[in-house]
Every structure is written in structure tokens, then in C-alpha cells.
PDB file of C-alpha atoms in Angstrom:
ATOM      1  CA  MET A   1       0.000   0.000   0.000  1.00 51.00           C
ATOM      2  CA  SER A   2       1.443   3.345  -1.041  1.00 55.00           C
ATOM      3  CA  ARG A   3       0.839   6.675   0.585  1.00 62.00           C
ATOM      4  CA  GLY A   4       0.982  10.011  -1.160  1.00 61.00           C
ATOM      5  CA  GLY A   5       3.647  12.326   0.208  1.00 71.00           C
ATOM      6  CA  PHE A   6       3.341  16.048   0.786  1.00 72.00           C
ATOM      7  CA  SER A   7       5.697  18.431  -0.994  1.00 82.00           C
ATOM      8  CA  PRO A   8       5.908  22.152  -0.204  1.00 85.00           C
ATOM      9  CA  TYR A   9       6.997  22.779  -3.784  1.00 86.00           C
ATOM     10  CA  ASP A  10       5.082  22.886  -7.055  1.00 91.00           C
ATOM     11  CA  PHE A  11       6.786  23.256 -10.416  1.00 91.00           C
ATOM     12  CA  ASN A  12       4.824  25.836 -12.395  1.00 95.00           C
ATOM     13  CA  GLY A  13       6.927  25.541 -15.546  1.00 92.00           C
ATOM     14  CA  GLY A  14       8.065  28.220 -17.942  1.00 94.00           C
ATOM     15  CA  THR A  15      11.327  29.249 -19.554  1.00 97.00           C
ATOM     16  CA  VAL A  16      13.493  32.314 -18.944  1.00 97.00           C
ATOM     17  CA  LEU A  17      16.497  33.549 -20.901  1.00 97.00           C
ATOM     18  CA  ALA A  18      18.954  36.463 -20.821  1.00 98.00           C
ATOM     19  CA  ILE A  19      21.640  37.613 -23.264  1.00 97.00           C
ATOM     20  CA  ALA A  20      24.358  40.221 -22.669  1.00 97.00           C
ATOM     21  CA  GLY A  21      25.234  42.554 -25.525  1.00 95.00           C
ATOM     22  CA  PRO A  22      28.044  45.113 -25.910  1.00 95.00           C
ATOM     23  CA  ASP A  23      25.898  47.933 -24.507  1.00 96.00           C
ATOM     24  CA  PHE A  24      22.584  46.249 -23.729  1.00 97.00           C
ATOM     25  CA  ALA A  25      21.030  43.177 -22.170  1.00 98.00           C
ATOM     26  CA  VAL A  26      17.905  41.303 -23.233  1.00 98.00           C
ATOM     27  CA  VAL A  27      15.763  39.274 -20.834  1.00 98.00           C
ATOM     28  CA  ALA A  28      12.868  37.120 -22.024  1.00 98.00           C
ATOM     29  CA  ALA A  29      10.306  34.761 -20.519  1.00 98.00           C
ATOM     30  CA  ASP A  30       7.068  33.142 -21.552  1.00 97.00           C
ATOM     31  CA  THR A  31       3.869  33.957 -19.665  1.00 97.00           C
ATOM     32  CA  ARG A  32       2.392  30.469 -19.132  1.00 96.00           C
ATOM     33  CA  MET A  33       1.960  29.167 -15.575  1.00 96.00           C
ATOM     34  CA  SER A  34       1.112  25.472 -15.269  1.00 95.00           C
ATOM     35  CA  THR A  35       0.869  22.634 -12.831  1.00 94.00           C
ATOM     36  CA  GLY A  36       0.996  19.084 -14.142  1.00 91.00           C
ATOM     37  CA  TYR A  37      -1.090  19.044 -17.314  1.00 92.00           C
ATOM     38  CA  SER A  38      -3.214  22.050 -16.342  1.00 94.00           C
ATOM     39  CA  ILE A  39      -2.648  25.660 -17.403  1.00 95.00           C
ATOM     40  CA  LEU A  40      -3.322  27.971 -14.449  1.00 94.00           C
ATOM     41  CA  SER A  41      -2.646  31.249 -16.256  1.00 95.00           C
ATOM     42  CA  ARG A  42      -1.712  32.351 -19.768  1.00 96.00           C
ATOM     43  CA  ASN A  43      -0.611  35.828 -18.708  1.00 95.00           C
ATOM     44  CA  MET A  44       1.705  35.468 -15.702  1.00 95.00           C
ATOM     45  CA  SER A  45       4.835  37.595 -15.981  1.00 96.00           C
ATOM     46  CA  LYS A  46       8.109  36.052 -14.816  1.00 97.00           C
ATOM     47  CA  MET A  47       9.917  39.423 -14.882  1.00 97.00           C
ATOM     48  CA  HIS A  48      10.880  41.394 -11.777  1.00 96.00           C
ATOM     49  CA  THR A  49      12.406  44.856 -12.089  1.00 95.00           C
ATOM     50  CA  LEU A  50      14.858  45.323  -9.223  1.00 94.00           C
ATOM     51  CA  GLY A  51      16.417  48.654 -10.163  1.00 85.00           C
ATOM     52  CA  GLU A  52      16.542  51.276 -12.872  1.00 85.00           C
ATOM     53  CA  LYS A  53      18.437  48.961 -15.206  1.00 92.00           C
ATOM     54  CA  ILE A  54      18.253  45.550 -13.506  1.00 97.00           C
ATOM     55  CA  VAL A  55      15.750  42.765 -14.247  1.00 97.00           C
ATOM     56  CA  MET A  56      15.439  39.277 -12.762  1.00 98.00           C
ATOM     57  CA  ALA A  57      13.506  36.568 -14.583  1.00 97.00           C
ATOM     58  CA  SER A  58      12.494  33.447 -12.662  1.00 97.00           C
ATOM     59  CA  ALA A  59      10.808  30.133 -13.394  1.00 96.00           C
ATOM     60  CA  GLY A  60       9.859  27.411 -10.913  1.00 94.00           C
ATOM     61  CA  CYS A  61       7.377  27.505  -8.024  1.00 95.00           C
ATOM     62  CA  GLN A  62       5.388  30.726  -8.312  1.00 95.00           C
ATOM     63  CA  THR A  63       4.975  31.247  -4.562  1.00 95.00           C
ATOM     64  CA  ASP A  64       8.729  30.946  -3.995  1.00 96.00           C
ATOM     65  CA  VAL A  65       9.479  33.233  -6.939  1.00 96.00           C
ATOM     66  CA  VAL A  66       7.183  35.965  -5.592  1.00 96.00           C
ATOM     67  CA  THR A  67       8.626  35.627  -2.083  1.00 96.00           C
ATOM     68  CA  LEU A  68      12.187  35.872  -3.413  1.00 97.00           C
ATOM     69  CA  ALA A  69      11.387  38.915  -5.563  1.00 97.00           C
ATOM     70  CA  ASN A  70       9.697  40.663  -2.621  1.00 97.00           C
ATOM     71  CA  GLU A  71      12.736  39.991  -0.433  1.00 97.00           C
ATOM     72  CA  LEU A  72      15.084  41.506  -3.003  1.00 97.00           C
ATOM     73  CA  GLU A  73      12.836  44.525  -3.593  1.00 96.00           C
ATOM     74  CA  THR A  74      12.682  45.189   0.164  1.00 96.00           C
ATOM     75  CA  ARG A  75      16.461  44.890   0.549  1.00 96.00           C
ATOM     76  CA  HIS A  76      16.918  47.235  -2.427  1.00 96.00           C
ATOM     77  CA  ARG A  77      14.626  49.857  -0.905  1.00 95.00           C
ATOM     78  CA  MET A  78      16.562  49.623   2.371  1.00 96.00           C
ATOM     79  CA  TYR A  79      19.796  50.174   0.421  1.00 96.00           C
ATOM     80  CA  GLN A  80      18.299  53.209  -1.335  1.00 95.00           C
ATOM     81  CA  HIS A  81      17.130  54.764   1.958  1.00 95.00           C
ATOM     82  CA  LYS A  82      20.556  54.202   3.522  1.00 95.00           C
ATOM     83  CA  THR A  83      22.775  55.353   0.637  1.00 95.00           C
ATOM     84  CA  GLY A  84      20.514  57.563  -1.481  1.00 93.00           C
ATOM     85  CA  ASP A  85      21.473  55.554  -4.551  1.00 93.00           C
ATOM     86  CA  SER A  86      20.357  52.423  -6.415  1.00 93.00           C
ATOM     87  CA  MET A  87      22.288  49.169  -6.357  1.00 95.00           C
ATOM     88  CA  SER A  88      24.586  48.374  -9.250  1.00 95.00           C
ATOM     89  CA  VAL A  89      23.926  45.181 -11.179  1.00 97.00           C
ATOM     90  CA  THR A  90      27.068  43.703  -9.586  1.00 96.00           C
ATOM     91  CA  ALA A  91      25.765  44.430  -6.084  1.00 96.00           C
ATOM     92  CA  MET A  92      22.316  43.056  -6.920  1.00 97.00           C
ATOM     93  CA  ALA A  93      23.903  39.896  -8.343  1.00 97.00           C
ATOM     94  CA  GLN A  94      25.745  39.373  -5.052  1.00 97.00           C
ATOM     95  CA  LEU A  95      22.603  40.106  -3.025  1.00 97.00           C
ATOM     96  CA  LEU A  96      20.633  37.487  -4.979  1.00 98.00           C
ATOM     97  CA  GLY A  97      23.424  34.946  -4.450  1.00 97.00           C
ATOM     98  CA  ASN A  98      23.537  35.682  -0.715  1.00 97.00           C
ATOM     99  CA  THR A  99      19.738  35.474  -0.398  1.00 97.00           C
ATOM    100  CA  LEU A 100      19.609  32.084  -2.111  1.00 97.00           C
ATOM    101  CA  TYR A 101      22.522  30.766  -0.026  1.00 97.00           C
ATOM    102  CA  TYR A 102      20.874  31.903   3.215  1.00 96.00           C
ATOM    103  CA  LYS A 103      17.954  29.578   2.364  1.00 95.00           C
ATOM    104  CA  ARG A 104      20.151  26.681   1.279  1.00 94.00           C
ATOM    105  CA  PHE A 105      18.694  24.206   3.809  1.00 95.00           C
ATOM    106  CA  PHE A 106      15.143  24.876   2.556  1.00 93.00           C
ATOM    107  CA  PRO A 107      15.832  26.486  -0.832  1.00 94.00           C
ATOM    108  CA  TYR A 108      13.617  28.731  -2.875  1.00 95.00           C
ATOM    109  CA  TYR A 109      12.314  26.580  -5.725  1.00 95.00           C
ATOM    110  CA  ALA A 110      13.195  29.333  -8.185  1.00 95.00           C
ATOM    111  CA  PHE A 111      15.425  29.204 -11.262  1.00 95.00           C
ATOM    112  CA  ASN A 112      16.824  32.669 -11.864  1.00 97.00           C
ATOM    113  CA  VAL A 113      18.679  34.797 -14.387  1.00 98.00           C
ATOM    114  CA  LEU A 114      19.679  38.389 -13.640  1.00 98.00           C
ATOM    115  CA  ALA A 115      20.570  41.039 -16.216  1.00 98.00           C
ATOM    116  CA  GLY A 116      21.452  44.709 -16.314  1.00 97.00           C
ATOM    117  CA  ILE A 117      23.987  47.336 -17.372  1.00 97.00           C
ATOM    118  CA  ASP A 118      27.280  47.438 -15.484  1.00 95.00           C
ATOM    119  CA  ALA A 119      29.376  50.451 -14.452  1.00 93.00           C
ATOM    120  CA  GLN A 120      31.217  50.395 -17.804  1.00 95.00           C
ATOM    121  CA  GLY A 121      27.946  50.527 -19.745  1.00 94.00           C
ATOM    122  CA  LYS A 122      28.177  46.903 -20.891  1.00 96.00           C
ATOM    123  CA  GLY A 123      25.430  44.302 -20.736  1.00 97.00           C
ATOM    124  CA  ALA A 124      25.755  41.917 -17.789  1.00 97.00           C
ATOM    125  CA  VAL A 125      24.030  38.548 -17.303  1.00 98.00           C
ATOM    126  CA  TYR A 126      24.344  36.303 -14.238  1.00 98.00           C
ATOM    127  CA  SER A 127      23.414  32.632 -13.986  1.00 97.00           C
ATOM    128  CA  TYR A 128      22.479  30.942 -10.675  1.00 97.00           C
ATOM    129  CA  ASP A 129      22.003  27.533  -9.178  1.00 94.00           C
ATOM    130  CA  ALA A 130      19.382  26.829  -6.511  1.00 91.00           C
ATOM    131  CA  ILE A 131      21.554  27.765  -3.524  1.00 94.00           C
ATOM    132  CA  GLY A 132      23.238  30.919  -4.744  1.00 94.00           C
ATOM    133  CA  SER A 133      26.347  29.908  -6.658  1.00 96.00           C
ATOM    134  CA  PHE A 134      26.535  32.308  -9.592  1.00 97.00           C
ATOM    135  CA  GLU A 135      28.755  33.550 -12.396  1.00 97.00           C
ATOM    136  CA  ARG A 136      28.700  36.232 -15.061  1.00 97.00           C
ATOM    137  CA  VAL A 137      28.063  34.673 -18.452  1.00 97.00           C
ATOM    138  CA  PRO A 138      27.395  35.772 -22.066  1.00 95.00           C
ATOM    139  CA  PHE A 139      23.907  34.273 -21.829  1.00 96.00           C
ATOM    140  CA  SER A 140      21.820  32.118 -19.535  1.00 97.00           C
ATOM    141  CA  SER A 141      18.616  30.134 -19.807  1.00 97.00           C
ATOM    142  CA  THR A 142      16.736  28.111 -17.235  1.00 96.00           C
ATOM    143  CA  GLY A 143      13.332  26.575 -16.640  1.00 95.00           C
ATOM    144  CA  SER A 144      11.453  23.824 -18.409  1.00 95.00           C
ATOM    145  CA  GLY A 145      12.658  24.792 -21.909  1.00 94.00           C
ATOM    146  CA  GLN A 146      16.314  25.290 -20.993  1.00 95.00           C
ATOM    147  CA  SER A 147      17.534  22.217 -22.882  1.00 94.00           C
ATOM    148  CA  TYR A 148      16.010  23.570 -26.112  1.00 95.00           C
ATOM    149  CA  CYS A 149      17.334  27.134 -25.823  1.00 95.00           C
ATOM    150  CA  VAL A 150      20.920  26.548 -24.657  1.00 94.00           C
ATOM    151  CA  PRO A 151      22.165  24.505 -27.682  1.00 92.00           C
ATOM    152  CA  LEU A 152      20.816  27.130 -30.069  1.00 92.00           C
ATOM    153  CA  LEU A 153      22.485  29.967 -28.177  1.00 92.00           C
ATOM    154  CA  ASP A 154      25.747  28.008 -27.863  1.00 91.00           C
ATOM    155  CA  ASN A 155      25.782  27.661 -31.625  1.00 90.00           C
ATOM    156  CA  VAL A 156      24.675  31.137 -32.659  1.00 89.00           C
ATOM    157  CA  LEU A 157      26.056  33.360 -29.893  1.00 88.00           C
ATOM    158  CA  CYS A 158      29.194  31.546 -28.732  1.00 82.00           C
ATOM    159  CA  HIS A 159      29.901  30.144 -32.212  1.00 80.00           C
ATOM    160  CA  LYS A 160      31.123  26.834 -30.802  1.00 77.00           C
ATOM    161  CA  ASN A 161      32.597  24.473 -33.417  1.00 78.00           C
ATOM    162  CA  ARG A 162      32.023  26.967 -36.246  1.00 81.00           C
ATOM    163  CA  ASN A 163      34.473  28.629 -38.628  1.00 82.00           C
ATOM    164  CA  ASP A 164      32.251  31.305 -40.148  1.00 84.00           C
ATOM    165  CA  PRO A 165      32.416  34.834 -38.698  1.00 83.00           C
ATOM    166  CA  PRO A 166      29.993  35.542 -35.834  1.00 79.00           C
ATOM    167  CA  PRO A 167      27.099  37.919 -36.538  1.00 79.00           C
ATOM    168  CA  ASP A 168      27.003  41.474 -35.230  1.00 82.00           C
ATOM    169  CA  MET A 169      25.509  41.577 -31.732  1.00 89.00           C
ATOM    170  CA  THR A 170      22.938  44.283 -32.351  1.00 94.00           C
ATOM    171  CA  LEU A 171      19.854  44.653 -30.185  1.00 96.00           C
ATOM    172  CA  GLU A 172      17.592  43.875 -33.124  1.00 95.00           C
ATOM    173  CA  HIS A 173      19.514  40.681 -33.957  1.00 94.00           C
ATOM    174  CA  VAL A 174      19.407  39.456 -30.354  1.00 96.00           C
ATOM    175  CA  VAL A 175      15.663  40.120 -30.013  1.00 96.00           C
ATOM    176  CA  SER A 176      15.062  38.186 -33.247  1.00 95.00           C
ATOM    177  CA  LEU A 177      17.188  35.302 -31.960  1.00 95.00           C
ATOM    178  CA  VAL A 178      15.266  35.247 -28.669  1.00 97.00           C
ATOM    179  CA  LYS A 179      11.984  34.939 -30.555  1.00 97.00           C
ATOM    180  CA  GLU A 180      13.335  32.022 -32.603  1.00 95.00           C
ATOM    181  CA  ALA A 181      14.577  30.275 -29.453  1.00 96.00           C
ATOM    182  CA  PHE A 182      11.193  30.518 -27.728  1.00 97.00           C
ATOM    183  CA  VAL A 183       9.246  29.441 -30.793  1.00 96.00           C
ATOM    184  CA  SER A 184      11.467  26.343 -30.938  1.00 94.00           C
ATOM    185  CA  ALA A 185      11.152  25.666 -27.194  1.00 95.00           C
ATOM    186  CA  GLY A 186       7.383  26.187 -27.276  1.00 94.00           C
ATOM    187  CA  ASP A 187       7.004  23.587 -30.019  1.00 94.00           C
ATOM    188  CA  ARG A 188       8.634  20.948 -27.805  1.00 94.00           C
ATOM    189  CA  ASP A 189       7.863  21.942 -24.220  1.00 94.00           C
ATOM    190  CA  ILE A 190       4.256  21.902 -23.020  1.00 94.00           C
ATOM    191  CA  TYR A 191       5.098  24.269 -20.143  1.00 95.00           C
ATOM    192  CA  THR A 192       6.342  27.060 -22.452  1.00 96.00           C
ATOM    193  CA  GLY A 193       3.853  29.050 -24.458  1.00 95.00           C
ATOM    194  CA  ASP A 194       1.035  31.607 -24.803  1.00 96.00           C
ATOM    195  CA  SER A 195       3.137  34.770 -25.144  1.00 97.00           C
ATOM    196  CA  LEU A 196       6.707  35.959 -24.841  1.00 97.00           C
ATOM    197  CA  GLU A 197       7.715  38.980 -22.779  1.00 98.00           C
ATOM    198  CA  ILE A 198      10.975  40.562 -23.982  1.00 98.00           C
ATOM    199  CA  VAL A 199      12.712  43.241 -21.916  1.00 98.00           C
ATOM    200  CA  ALA A 200      15.552  45.252 -23.456  1.00 98.00           C
ATOM    201  CA  ILE A 201      17.857  47.056 -21.003  1.00 97.00           C
ATOM    202  CA  THR A 202      20.035  49.914 -22.310  1.00 96.00           C
ATOM    203  CA  LYS A 203      21.712  53.006 -20.862  1.00 93.00           C
ATOM    204  CA  ASP A 204      18.437  54.845 -21.522  1.00 92.00           C
ATOM    205  CA  GLY A 205      16.324  52.456 -19.436  1.00 93.00           C
ATOM    206  CA  ILE A 206      14.017  49.487 -19.954  1.00 96.00           C
ATOM    207  CA  THR A 207      11.614  48.750 -22.813  1.00 96.00           C
ATOM    208  CA  THR A 208       9.192  45.811 -23.054  1.00 96.00           C
ATOM    209  CA  GLU A 209       7.813  43.944 -26.070  1.00 96.00           C
ATOM    210  CA  ARG A 210       5.255  41.131 -26.365  1.00 96.00           C
ATOM    211  CA  PHE A 211       5.365  38.326 -28.938  1.00 96.00           C
ATOM    212  CA  ALA A 212       2.708  35.654 -29.462  1.00 95.00           C
ATOM    213  CA  LEU A 213       3.585  31.977 -28.901  1.00 95.00           C
ATOM    214  CA  LYS A 214       1.511  28.820 -29.325  1.00 92.00           C
ATOM    215  CA  GLN A 215      -1.488  28.493 -27.028  1.00 89.00           C
ATOM    216  CA  ASP A 216      -1.903  24.704 -26.914  1.00 82.00           C
TER     217      ASP A 216
END
């Protein structure tokens, strides 16, 4: 006789992705929230703006994601009141790593990417594991469609095992590539779909674009 066990976590699916450019960063995530084979919402944003030019995108358990984002927003407001200034993307990256590590014995079930503009005006992307280990990377993807996005970005962005010249890293090219990656992931991952939210971060601020994905 088997007994069902209780789990405090629920995987609500979704895919997030971030790419660092020479003077910009692009963050993208689908808007589907699921549990099992049920779609709970088709319009749930996975984006969290943490500063003037800093965005975190998170997939995983929605309750943990919201709790984590609220914790970071509160710590950022405390920093602003104390210093009169906003956190840099480097400082926010460290704060996110510390926050995840603090909960390492009962981790947030959240899969995060963080992006922004650094002090030199360059795009910065940080990739995390569940307990706060992180590194700055050219791009990062996580969530249910990670295995479909990463090989494409390895090939096109990092130009691994290719001899042809890499393409120019313009904002328009990166946004187009992000759309292609999510269309591909959405065709193969039932937890990725409905619409794509694309956030472009530049020295002038943050702009947002929506792109339709499959709805089945």
C-alpha cells in the first residue's frame, strides 16, 4: 500500500532567458503558468524589475518566486534609503546569491537569471544555481525549456565548433534570436507558451515587447 507524500513545492513551468550585448542586455520569458497538465494562467509575468536597469527573470514555483522577488525589492529599498542611490547590477547579483545561499537548507524553488547594465555601460548577465552559486556569463537560460534554448544559443552566440564569422551583436539581432529560441522551445515543451515577454535594457532604461507563442 502506497501513501501520497506532501511536498511544499510545485513546479509551475516556464522558460526564462537572458543575453548580454556590448551595450545592452535582453531578458525574455514566456507567460504560461502550469501545474501538471493544467494551465493555471496564460498571462503570468516572470519578470521582476529590481532597479533602474536591472531585471530578474524566474521560473519554478510561483509562490517561492514571488517571495524571493519581494525579499530583493525590500532589501533594495533599504539600500536606497541608507545610501541615497540604487544598487549596481554587480551588487544586486551578489545580493541574490547571498539570499539564495541563506535559504540553502530549505531552498527557494526558483530558477533565476539576472541582467542589467554594469558600471562600464556593458550588458551583464548572471546565472544561478538553486543555492546561490553564480557567475557572469554571455547568456543564460533556465526553466522547463532550458535544454532547447541553450544549444541554439551556444551555436549562434558563442559560435562553438564553427568557422564562419559571428554575426554582429545588435539589439535587433538578439531580439530576433530570442523569438526564434522561444518558438522552438514552445514547439517541444508543453510548459512554455502563450506569449513571450521581452525586456531590453540599455543606458536609456528598460523597454518591453510582447510576442505571441503557441497556445496549446
